[in-house]
Amino acid sequence: DAGVIQSPRHEVTEMGQEVTLRCKPISGHNSLFWYRQTMMRGLELLIYFNNNVPIDDSGMPEDRFSAKMPNASFSTLKIQPSEPRDSAVYFCASRTGDTQYFGPGTRLTVL
Amino acid sequence: GEDVEQSLFLSVREGDSSVINCTYTDSSSTYLYWYKQEPGAGLQLLTYIFSNMDMKQDQRLTVLLNKKDKHLSLRIADTQTGDSAIYFCAVTEGANNLFFGTGTRLTVIP
């Protein structure tokens, strides 16, 4: 299995632009999680899905952030408009049983 | 929410044992995990322990759980330079939420 796949691995954009991060979970995993990692706040859970349905989005920082999971093999995290304080590494993870497996992350830089 | 704490840095000499400690607040955590993050990479699951266990050993890794004190530790025997990374403790809250500590940066000195 290729593991959790995320794209792009690096994204540099200007403030105000729309950013879309993508994730392909491990096949057969029915839960998907989006995390953000920063030096100041560490790892934060943004949102998670069970069977493609958003269950808890209380970690989404503000309305500029949205996430979708149109099917079991794909999810997106969108930031519109992006701001410099959104710069971070965004991780996607999928889960089987009680164990989460993480993707390599997308390093986002908003100038 | 859960509060998970770790010391930020640990340095050991190659060949020595490393012990990374973690404390948490939610006594109902079912599973407790250790993840490793190498520079520029994602989090790699190293090992985990179920809350009804006191110890789990997996090759060079030993996990100790003291539920009374809400203390989790990861011991790496015969630490190698390739073990240099950031190690995250993570505990479950409820059925789905996973709370991470700040991470401990382990530096192995040759």
Coordinates of C-alpha atoms in Angstrom, one line a residue:
Chain A
D1 CA 0.0 0.0 0.0
A2 CA 1.3 3.5 -0.9
G3 CA 0.1 4.9 2.4
V4 CA -1.7 8.2 2.8
I5 CA -0.9 10.4 -0.2
Q6 CA -1.0 14.2 0.0
S7 CA -0.5 16.8 -2.7
P8 CA 1.1 19.1 -3.3
R9 CA 4.1 18.5 -0.9
H10 CA 4.9 22.2 -1.0
E11 CA 2.8 25.2 -1.8
V12 CA 3.8 28.9 -1.9
T13 CA 1.1 31.4 -2.5
E14 CA 0.3 35.0 -1.9
M15 CA -2.0 36.4 0.6
G16 CA -5.6 36.4 -0.6
Q17 CA -5.2 33.5 -3.0
E18 CA -7.2 30.3 -2.7
V19 CA -5.3 27.2 -1.7
T20 CA -6.5 23.6 -2.1
L21 CA -4.8 20.7 -0.4
R22 CA -5.5 17.2 -1.4
C23 CA -5.5 13.8 0.4
K24 CA -5.9 10.2 -0.7
P25 CA -6.4 8.0 2.4
I26 CA -5.3 4.4 2.6
S27 CA -7.8 2.1 0.8
G28 CA -10.3 0.6 3.2
H29 CA -9.8 3.2 6.0
N30 CA -13.1 4.7 6.8
S31 CA -12.0 7.7 8.9
L32 CA -9.9 10.7 7.6
F33 CA -8.4 13.5 9.7
W34 CA -6.9 16.9 8.8
Y35 CA -4.2 18.3 11.1
R36 CA -2.2 21.5 11.1
Q37 CA 1.3 21.7 12.6
T38 CA 3.0 24.9 13.6
M39 CA 5.9 25.7 15.9
M40 CA 3.7 27.8 18.2
R41 CA 0.7 25.5 18.5
G42 CA 2.1 22.0 17.7
L43 CA -0.3 19.5 16.1
E44 CA -3.9 20.6 16.0
L45 CA -6.9 18.5 14.7
L46 CA -8.9 20.6 12.3
I47 CA -11.6 18.2 11.1
Y48 CA -12.3 14.5 10.7
F49 CA -14.7 12.4 8.6
N50 CA -16.2 9.1 9.2
N51 CA -17.5 7.3 6.1
N52 CA -17.1 10.5 4.1
V53 CA -19.3 12.5 6.6
P54 CA -17.8 15.4 8.6
I55 CA -18.1 14.6 12.2
D56 CA -16.3 17.3 14.1
D57 CA -15.0 20.5 12.5
S58 CA -14.6 22.4 15.8
G59 CA -10.9 22.7 15.1
M60 CA -11.3 24.6 11.9
P61 CA -9.9 28.0 12.7
E62 CA -12.4 30.1 10.8
D63 CA -14.8 30.3 7.9
R64 CA -12.0 30.7 5.5
F65 CA -11.3 27.0 6.0
S66 CA -13.5 24.3 4.5
A67 CA -13.0 20.6 3.9
K68 CA -14.8 18.1 1.8
M69 CA -14.8 14.3 1.2
P70 CA -16.8 13.6 -1.9
N71 CA -15.9 9.9 -1.8
A72 CA -14.0 7.4 0.2
S73 CA -10.7 7.9 -1.6
F74 CA -10.4 11.7 -1.7
S75 CA -10.6 14.7 0.5
T76 CA -9.7 18.4 0.1
L77 CA -8.9 21.2 2.5
K78 CA -9.5 24.6 1.1
I79 CA -8.4 28.0 2.4
Q80 CA -10.0 31.0 0.8
P81 CA -8.7 33.6 1.1
S82 CA -5.3 32.6 2.5
E83 CA -3.4 34.7 5.1
P84 CA 0.2 34.6 6.2
R85 CA -0.8 33.1 9.6
D86 CA -2.1 30.0 7.7
S87 CA 1.5 29.1 6.9
A88 CA 2.0 25.6 8.4
V89 CA 2.4 22.0 7.6
Y90 CA -1.0 20.3 7.0
F91 CA -1.2 16.6 7.6
C92 CA -3.9 14.2 6.5
A93 CA -4.3 10.9 8.3
S94 CA -6.6 7.9 7.8
R95 CA -7.6 5.4 10.4
T96 CA -8.2 1.7 10.6
G97 CA -9.4 0.4 14.0
D98 CA -7.8 2.6 16.6
T99 CA -4.7 3.6 14.7
Q100 CA -4.1 6.7 12.6
Y101 CA -1.6 6.7 9.7
F102 CA -0.3 10.0 8.5
G103 CA 0.6 11.3 5.1
P104 CA 3.9 13.2 4.4
G105 CA 2.2 16.6 4.8
T106 CA 1.9 19.7 2.7
R107 CA 4.1 22.6 3.7
L108 CA 2.1 25.8 3.0
T109 CA 3.7 29.2 2.9
V110 CA 1.5 32.2 2.4
L111 CA 3.5 35.4 1.6
Chain B
G1 CA -9.7 18.9 26.1
E2 CA -6.8 16.6 26.8
D3 CA -3.5 18.1 28.0
V4 CA -0.4 16.2 26.9
E5 CA 3.0 17.3 28.0
Q6 CA 6.5 16.3 27.0
S7 CA 9.9 17.8 27.5
L8 CA 11.2 19.5 24.4
F9 CA 14.7 18.2 24.1
L10 CA 16.8 15.1 24.9
S11 CA 20.4 14.4 24.0
V12 CA 22.0 11.0 24.3
R13 CA 25.2 9.4 23.2
E14 CA 25.1 6.7 20.5
G15 CA 24.7 3.3 22.1
D16 CA 23.0 4.6 25.3
S17 CA 19.4 4.2 26.1
S18 CA 16.9 7.1 25.6
V19 CA 13.9 7.6 27.7
I20 CA 11.2 10.0 26.5
N21 CA 8.5 10.9 29.0
C22 CA 4.9 12.1 28.6
T23 CA 2.2 13.0 31.0
Y24 CA -1.5 13.4 30.2
T25 CA -4.7 14.4 32.0
D26 CA -7.5 12.3 30.7
S27 CA -7.6 9.0 32.5
S28 CA -10.2 7.6 30.1
S29 CA -7.7 7.4 27.2
T30 CA -8.0 4.0 25.6
Y31 CA -5.0 3.9 23.5
L32 CA -1.7 5.8 23.9
Y33 CA 0.7 6.2 21.0
W34 CA 4.2 7.1 20.1
Y35 CA 4.9 8.7 16.7
K36 CA 8.3 9.6 15.2
Q37 CA 8.8 12.6 12.9
E38 CA 11.9 12.9 10.9
P39 CA 12.9 16.3 9.3
G40 CA 10.5 17.2 6.5
A41 CA 8.5 14.0 6.9
G42 CA 5.1 13.0 8.3
L43 CA 4.4 11.2 11.5
Q44 CA 5.4 7.5 11.6
L45 CA 3.6 5.3 14.0
L46 CA 6.2 3.7 16.2
T47 CA 4.1 1.8 18.7
Y48 CA 1.1 2.0 20.9
I49 CA -0.2 0.6 24.1
F50 CA -3.7 -0.3 25.3
S51 CA -4.7 1.3 28.5
N52 CA -5.1 -2.0 30.4
M53 CA -1.4 -2.8 29.8
D54 CA 1.6 -1.7 31.9
M55 CA 4.3 -2.4 29.4
K56 CA 4.9 -3.3 25.8
Q57 CA 8.1 -4.2 24.2
D58 CA 8.9 -4.2 20.5
Q59 CA 12.5 -4.9 19.6
R60 CA 14.5 -1.8 20.8
L61 CA 11.4 0.0 22.0
T62 CA 9.8 -0.4 25.4
V63 CA 6.6 1.5 26.4
L64 CA 5.8 1.9 30.0
L65 CA 2.4 3.1 31.2
N66 CA 1.6 4.2 34.7
K67 CA -2.1 4.9 34.7
K68 CA -2.2 6.0 38.3
D69 CA 0.3 8.8 37.6
K70 CA -0.9 9.3 34.0
H71 CA 2.6 8.9 32.8
L72 CA 3.8 7.2 29.6
S73 CA 7.4 6.6 28.6
L74 CA 9.2 5.4 25.5
R75 CA 12.6 3.7 26.0
I76 CA 14.9 3.2 23.0
A77 CA 17.7 0.8 23.7
D78 CA 21.0 1.1 22.0
T79 CA 20.1 4.5 20.5
Q80 CA 21.5 5.1 17.0
T81 CA 22.0 8.2 15.0
G82 CA 19.1 7.2 12.8
D83 CA 16.9 7.6 15.9
S84 CA 17.4 11.4 15.9
A85 CA 13.9 12.8 15.3
I86 CA 11.0 14.4 17.1
Y87 CA 8.9 11.9 19.1
F88 CA 5.3 12.7 19.8
C89 CA 3.2 11.1 22.5
A90 CA -0.5 11.0 21.6
V91 CA -3.6 9.9 23.6
T92 CA -7.2 9.3 22.6
E93 CA -10.1 11.2 24.0
G94 CA -13.4 9.6 23.3
A95 CA -13.8 7.5 20.2
N96 CA -12.0 9.7 17.7
N97 CA -10.0 12.6 19.0
L98 CA -6.2 12.1 19.2
F99 CA -4.3 14.7 21.2
F100 CA -0.6 15.2 20.7
G101 CA 2.1 16.4 23.0
T102 CA 4.5 19.1 21.9
G103 CA 7.1 16.5 20.8
T104 CA 10.5 15.7 22.2
R105 CA 13.5 16.4 19.9
L106 CA 15.9 13.6 20.4
T107 CA 19.5 14.3 19.4
V108 CA 21.9 11.3 19.2
I109 CA 25.5 12.3 19.6
P110 CA 28.0 10.0 17.7

